[in-house]
Short mmCIF file of C-alpha atoms in Angstrom, two decimals:
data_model
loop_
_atom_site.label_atom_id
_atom_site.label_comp_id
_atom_site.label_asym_id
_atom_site.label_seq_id
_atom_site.Cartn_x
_atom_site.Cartn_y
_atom_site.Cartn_z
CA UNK A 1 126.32 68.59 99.50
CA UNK A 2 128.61 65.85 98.08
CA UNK A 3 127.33 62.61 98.50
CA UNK A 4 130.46 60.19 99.95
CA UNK A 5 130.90 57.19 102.21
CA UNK A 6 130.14 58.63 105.44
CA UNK A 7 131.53 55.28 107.47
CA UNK A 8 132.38 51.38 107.14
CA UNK A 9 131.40 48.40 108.94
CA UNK A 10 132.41 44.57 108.79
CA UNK A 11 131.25 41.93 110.94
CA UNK A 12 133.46 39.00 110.73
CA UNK A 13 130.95 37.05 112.92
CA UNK A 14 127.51 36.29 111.49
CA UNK A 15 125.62 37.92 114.20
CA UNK A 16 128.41 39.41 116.93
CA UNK A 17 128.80 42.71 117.40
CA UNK A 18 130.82 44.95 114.21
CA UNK A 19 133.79 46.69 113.69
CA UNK A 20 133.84 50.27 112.22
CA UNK A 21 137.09 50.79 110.14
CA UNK A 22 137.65 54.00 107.80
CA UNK A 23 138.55 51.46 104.95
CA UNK A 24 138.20 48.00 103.09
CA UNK A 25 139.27 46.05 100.61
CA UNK A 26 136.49 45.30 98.71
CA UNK A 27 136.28 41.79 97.05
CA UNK A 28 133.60 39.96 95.30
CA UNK A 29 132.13 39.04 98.50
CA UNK A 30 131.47 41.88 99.86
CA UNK A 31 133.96 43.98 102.27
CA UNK A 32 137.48 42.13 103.27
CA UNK A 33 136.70 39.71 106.61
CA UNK A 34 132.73 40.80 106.71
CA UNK A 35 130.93 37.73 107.49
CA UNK A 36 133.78 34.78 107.53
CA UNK A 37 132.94 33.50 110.12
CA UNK A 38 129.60 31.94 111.67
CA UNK A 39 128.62 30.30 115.18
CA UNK A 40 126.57 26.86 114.69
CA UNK A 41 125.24 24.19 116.71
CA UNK A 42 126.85 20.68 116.89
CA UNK A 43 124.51 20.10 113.46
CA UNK A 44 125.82 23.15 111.25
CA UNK A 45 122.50 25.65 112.11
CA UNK A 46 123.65 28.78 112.24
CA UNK A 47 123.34 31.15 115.93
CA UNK A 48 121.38 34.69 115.49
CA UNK A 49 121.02 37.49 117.62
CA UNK A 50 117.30 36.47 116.66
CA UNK A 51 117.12 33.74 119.19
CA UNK A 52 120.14 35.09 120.86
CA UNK A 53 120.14 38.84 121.86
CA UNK A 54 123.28 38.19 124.21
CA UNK A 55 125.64 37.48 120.85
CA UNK A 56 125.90 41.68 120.34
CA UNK A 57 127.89 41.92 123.34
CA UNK A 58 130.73 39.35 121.84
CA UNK A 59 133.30 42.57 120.31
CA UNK A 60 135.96 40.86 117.64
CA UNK A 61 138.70 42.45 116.15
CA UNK A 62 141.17 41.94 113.26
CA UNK A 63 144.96 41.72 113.81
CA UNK A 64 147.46 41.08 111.45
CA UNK A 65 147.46 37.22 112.32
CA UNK A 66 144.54 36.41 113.93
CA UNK A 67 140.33 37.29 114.57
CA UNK A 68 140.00 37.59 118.12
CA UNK A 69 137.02 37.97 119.93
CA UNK A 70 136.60 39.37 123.89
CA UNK A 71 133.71 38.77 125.89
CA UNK A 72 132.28 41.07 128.80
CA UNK A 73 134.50 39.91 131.51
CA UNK A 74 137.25 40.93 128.87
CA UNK A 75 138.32 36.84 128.14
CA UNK A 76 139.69 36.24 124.92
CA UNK A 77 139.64 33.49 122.11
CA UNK A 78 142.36 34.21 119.49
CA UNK A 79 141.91 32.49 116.00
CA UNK A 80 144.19 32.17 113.13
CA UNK A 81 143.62 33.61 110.11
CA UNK A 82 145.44 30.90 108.43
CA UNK A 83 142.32 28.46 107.09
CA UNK A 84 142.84 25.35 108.88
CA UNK A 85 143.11 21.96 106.99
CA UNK A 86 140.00 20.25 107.62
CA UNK A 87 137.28 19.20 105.42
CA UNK A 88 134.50 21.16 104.96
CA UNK A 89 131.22 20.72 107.32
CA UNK A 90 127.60 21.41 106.96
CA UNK A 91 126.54 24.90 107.48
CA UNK A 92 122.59 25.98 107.16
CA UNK A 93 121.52 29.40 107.17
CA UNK A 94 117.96 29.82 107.02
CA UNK A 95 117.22 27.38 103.85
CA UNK A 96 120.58 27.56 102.34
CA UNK A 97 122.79 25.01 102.58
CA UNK A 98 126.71 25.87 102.76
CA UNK A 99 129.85 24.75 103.70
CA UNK A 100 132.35 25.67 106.54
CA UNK A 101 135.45 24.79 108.03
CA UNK A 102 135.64 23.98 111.44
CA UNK A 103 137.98 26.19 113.75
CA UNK A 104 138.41 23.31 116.24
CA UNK A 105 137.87 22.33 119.82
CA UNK A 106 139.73 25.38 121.61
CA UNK A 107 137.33 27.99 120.15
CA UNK A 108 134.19 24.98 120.43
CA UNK A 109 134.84 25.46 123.76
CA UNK A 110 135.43 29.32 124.84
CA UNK A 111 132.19 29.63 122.67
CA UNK A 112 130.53 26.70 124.37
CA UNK A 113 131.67 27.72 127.57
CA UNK A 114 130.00 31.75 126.71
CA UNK A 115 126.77 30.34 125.16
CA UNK A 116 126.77 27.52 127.78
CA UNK A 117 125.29 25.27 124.76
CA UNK A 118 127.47 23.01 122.68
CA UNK A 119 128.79 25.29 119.86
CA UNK A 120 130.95 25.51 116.65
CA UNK A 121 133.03 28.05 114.54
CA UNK A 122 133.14 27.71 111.52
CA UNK A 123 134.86 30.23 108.63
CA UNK A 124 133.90 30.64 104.93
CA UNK A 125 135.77 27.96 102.77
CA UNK A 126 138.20 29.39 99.79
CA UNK A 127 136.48 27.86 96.89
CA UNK A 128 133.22 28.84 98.63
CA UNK A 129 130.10 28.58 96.43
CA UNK A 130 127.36 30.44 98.45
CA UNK A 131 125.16 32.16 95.57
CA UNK A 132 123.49 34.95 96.06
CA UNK A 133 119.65 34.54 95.25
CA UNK A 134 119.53 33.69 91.43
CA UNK A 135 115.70 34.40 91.20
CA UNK A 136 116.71 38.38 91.98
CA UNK A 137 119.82 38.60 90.26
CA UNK A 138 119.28 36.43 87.07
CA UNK A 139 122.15 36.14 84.99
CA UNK A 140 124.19 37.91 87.13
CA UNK A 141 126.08 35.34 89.52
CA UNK A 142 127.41 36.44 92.58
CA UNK A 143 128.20 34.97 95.69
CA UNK A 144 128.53 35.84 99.23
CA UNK A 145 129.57 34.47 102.62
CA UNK A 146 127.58 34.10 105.93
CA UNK A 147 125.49 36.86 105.37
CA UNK A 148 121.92 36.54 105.00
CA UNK A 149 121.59 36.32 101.20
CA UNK A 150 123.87 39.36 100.07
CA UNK A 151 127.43 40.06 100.09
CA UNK A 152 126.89 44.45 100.97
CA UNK A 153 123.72 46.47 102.94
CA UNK A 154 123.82 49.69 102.12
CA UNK A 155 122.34 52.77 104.63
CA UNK A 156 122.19 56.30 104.36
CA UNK A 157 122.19 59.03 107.24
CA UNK A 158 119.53 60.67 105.75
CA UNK A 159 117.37 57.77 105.75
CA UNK A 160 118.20 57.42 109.62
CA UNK A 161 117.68 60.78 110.14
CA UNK A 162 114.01 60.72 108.56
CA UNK A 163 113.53 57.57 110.86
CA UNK A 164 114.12 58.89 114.06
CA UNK A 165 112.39 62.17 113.37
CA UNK A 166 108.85 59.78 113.13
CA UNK A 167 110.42 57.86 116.23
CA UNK A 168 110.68 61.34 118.20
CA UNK A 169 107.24 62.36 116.83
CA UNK A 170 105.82 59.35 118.81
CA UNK A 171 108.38 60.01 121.93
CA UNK A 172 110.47 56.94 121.26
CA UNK A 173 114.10 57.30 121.48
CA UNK A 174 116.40 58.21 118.54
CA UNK A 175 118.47 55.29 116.90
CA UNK A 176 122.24 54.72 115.90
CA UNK A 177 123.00 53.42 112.82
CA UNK A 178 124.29 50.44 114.39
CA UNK A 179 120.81 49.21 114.87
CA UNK A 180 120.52 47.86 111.42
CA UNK A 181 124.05 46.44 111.10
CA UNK A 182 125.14 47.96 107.63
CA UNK A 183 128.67 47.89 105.43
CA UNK A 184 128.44 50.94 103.83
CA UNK A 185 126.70 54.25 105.10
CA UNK A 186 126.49 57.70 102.55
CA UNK A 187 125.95 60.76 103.14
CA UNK A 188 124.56 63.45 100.52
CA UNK A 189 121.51 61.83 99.55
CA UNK A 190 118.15 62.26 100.32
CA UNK A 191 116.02 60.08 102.39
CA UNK A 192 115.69 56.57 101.48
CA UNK A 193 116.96 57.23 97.75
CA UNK A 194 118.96 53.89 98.23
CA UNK A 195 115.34 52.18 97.75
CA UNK A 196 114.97 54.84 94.26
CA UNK A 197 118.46 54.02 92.94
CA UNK A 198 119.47 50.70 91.36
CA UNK A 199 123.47 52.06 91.57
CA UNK A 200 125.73 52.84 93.78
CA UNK A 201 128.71 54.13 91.87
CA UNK A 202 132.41 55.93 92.33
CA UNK A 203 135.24 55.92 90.37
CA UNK A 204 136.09 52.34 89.40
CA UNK A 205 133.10 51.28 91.29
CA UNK A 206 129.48 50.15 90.79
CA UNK A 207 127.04 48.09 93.13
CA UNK A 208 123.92 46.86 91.94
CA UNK A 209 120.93 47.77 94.63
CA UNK A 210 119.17 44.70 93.70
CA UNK A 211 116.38 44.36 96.64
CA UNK A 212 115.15 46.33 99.72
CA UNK A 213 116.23 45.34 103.23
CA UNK A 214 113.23 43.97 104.97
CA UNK A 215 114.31 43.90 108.62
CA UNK A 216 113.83 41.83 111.18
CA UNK A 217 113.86 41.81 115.26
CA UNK A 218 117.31 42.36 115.32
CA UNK A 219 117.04 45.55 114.97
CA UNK A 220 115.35 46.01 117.94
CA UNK A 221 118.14 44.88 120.05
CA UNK A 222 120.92 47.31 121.62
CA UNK A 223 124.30 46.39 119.86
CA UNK A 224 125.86 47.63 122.82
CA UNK A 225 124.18 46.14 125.99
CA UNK A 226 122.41 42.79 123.76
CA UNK A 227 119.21 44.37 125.47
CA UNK A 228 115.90 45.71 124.05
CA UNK A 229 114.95 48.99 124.78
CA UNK A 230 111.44 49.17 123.30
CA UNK A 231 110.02 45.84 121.64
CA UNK A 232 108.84 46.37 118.62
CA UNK A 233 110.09 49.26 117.60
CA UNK A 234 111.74 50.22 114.60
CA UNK A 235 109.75 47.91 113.37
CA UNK A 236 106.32 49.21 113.94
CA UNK A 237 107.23 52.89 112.93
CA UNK A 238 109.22 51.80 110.04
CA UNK A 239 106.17 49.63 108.54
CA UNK A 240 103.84 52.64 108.87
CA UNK A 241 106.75 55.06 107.16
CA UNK A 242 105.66 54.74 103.17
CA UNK A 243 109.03 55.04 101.84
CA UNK A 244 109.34 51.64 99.82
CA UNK A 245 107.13 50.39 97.01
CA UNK A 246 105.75 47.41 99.35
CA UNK A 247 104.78 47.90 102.79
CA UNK A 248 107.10 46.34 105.38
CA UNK A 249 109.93 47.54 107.56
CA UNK A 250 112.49 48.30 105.06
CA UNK A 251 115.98 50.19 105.99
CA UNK A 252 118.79 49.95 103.79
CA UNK A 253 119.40 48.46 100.35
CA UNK A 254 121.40 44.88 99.87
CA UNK A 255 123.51 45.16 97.07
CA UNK A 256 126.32 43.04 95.20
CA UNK A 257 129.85 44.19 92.97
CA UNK A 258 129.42 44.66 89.41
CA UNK A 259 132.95 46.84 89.28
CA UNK A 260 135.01 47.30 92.04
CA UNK A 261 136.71 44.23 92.91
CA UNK A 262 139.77 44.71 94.35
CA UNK A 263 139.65 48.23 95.20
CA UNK A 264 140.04 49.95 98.74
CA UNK A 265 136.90 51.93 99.94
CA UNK A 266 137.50 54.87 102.77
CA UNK A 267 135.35 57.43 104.68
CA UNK A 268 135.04 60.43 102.73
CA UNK A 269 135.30 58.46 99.19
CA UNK A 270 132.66 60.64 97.07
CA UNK A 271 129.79 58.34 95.31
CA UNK A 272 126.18 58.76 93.40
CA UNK A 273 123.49 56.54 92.98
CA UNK A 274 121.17 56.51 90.16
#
């Protein structure tokens, strides 16, 4: 079988639910709108589905003007996708310290008003400096938005298939791949070989595989309902699964551009990693 780009997600809001499309424009940042935007507290911390299960169930979208997000009793909040003029504010995500630019009261509020806690929104700034983690990638800079620590999370079907045959071993229910929230999911591989390959590569593309995913209780939470179905779990199966070289819950592979900048990815593109 072909390996190829089996699907494509962004998530233009650190933490809210994502938004499958069949292609992107990838920049140096990752995928086109993935992680712009992120939800803070009146001091620039940044919100998680971590401490906040109930942010799945906020479902944006991407016209041609405007991110808008609808909440469960289908309200919406429209925001321009023109930057606004504003200085840029304190963000904090984990340790890191970044910048943001404020989206203004109107959104403060229909956020505030859905969180019922005093809230921000704040969008990645253009000259945006975020580096990605120098003491993994070296020489190599790179930089990313909201995201964790790196611009692209790579999955592979396989991989979730050999998961959820262990889950159904121990009568726990099967998993989508929406569990664990990645950009780019192939097809054609075997099982975990993202963790075995240091490339992902196409035609005018490479991606460095630079460090496993070690995941974290988010995964345990339905990205449909902002519920948990079984706590603990993939996380208990996936640290006694010995397909990484450390033990830990790993699924998926984080991974920056090397080559690619600028080019449109689609379902179906073929790829290898090696």
């Amino acid at each position: 079988m072909t390996s190829c780009i089996s699907s494509l997600h962004i998530y233009p809001v650190k933490s809210l639910a994502g938004i499958n499309v069949s292609r992107s424009l990838l920049t140096a940042e990752g995928l086109m709108h993935d992680r712009r935007w992120v939800i803070t507290d009146e001091q620039g911390e940044f919100m998680t589905q971590r401490s906040c299960a109930r942010m799945a169930t906020l479902m944006p979208a991407i016209d041609e003007h405007h991110l808008i997000l609808q909440a469960p009793d289908r309200r919406h909040l429209f925001v321009a996708l023109t930057p606004p003029e504003v200085a840029p504010s304190r963000v904090r995500i984990f340790g890191s310290e970044c910048q943001g630019l404020d989206e203004g009261d109107e959104a403060a509020r229909w956020l505030s008003d859905f969180f019922e806690r005093p809230v921000r929104l704040k969008r990645v700034p253009f000259d945006n400096q975020r580096r990605v983690s120098p003491e993994r990638l070296g020489d190599h800079v790179a930089h990313t938005g909201f995201a964790d620590g790196y611009p692209l999370l790579v999955a592979a079907t396989s991989s979730l298939a050999a998961l959820n045959a262990r889950l159904e071993a121990r009568s726990l229910p099967a998993l989508p791949m929406s569990r664990f929230r990645p950009n780019i999911v192939v097809e054609g591989t075997a099982a975990f070989a993202e963790h075995d390959s240091t490339t992902l590569a196409g035609e005018d593309l490479s991606l460095w595989l630079c460090k496993p995913c070690e995941r974290c209780r988010i995964t345990t939470i339905n990205q449909c309902s902002g519920e948990i179905a079984v706590p603990g779990e993939p996380l208990k199966t996936l640290t006694m699964m010995d397909h990484g070289a450390q033990a830990g819950a790993f699924f998926g592979e984080n991974a920056v551009v090397m080559q690619g900048i600028g080019q449109w990815l689609h379902t179906g593109m073929p790829i290898w990693m090696r």
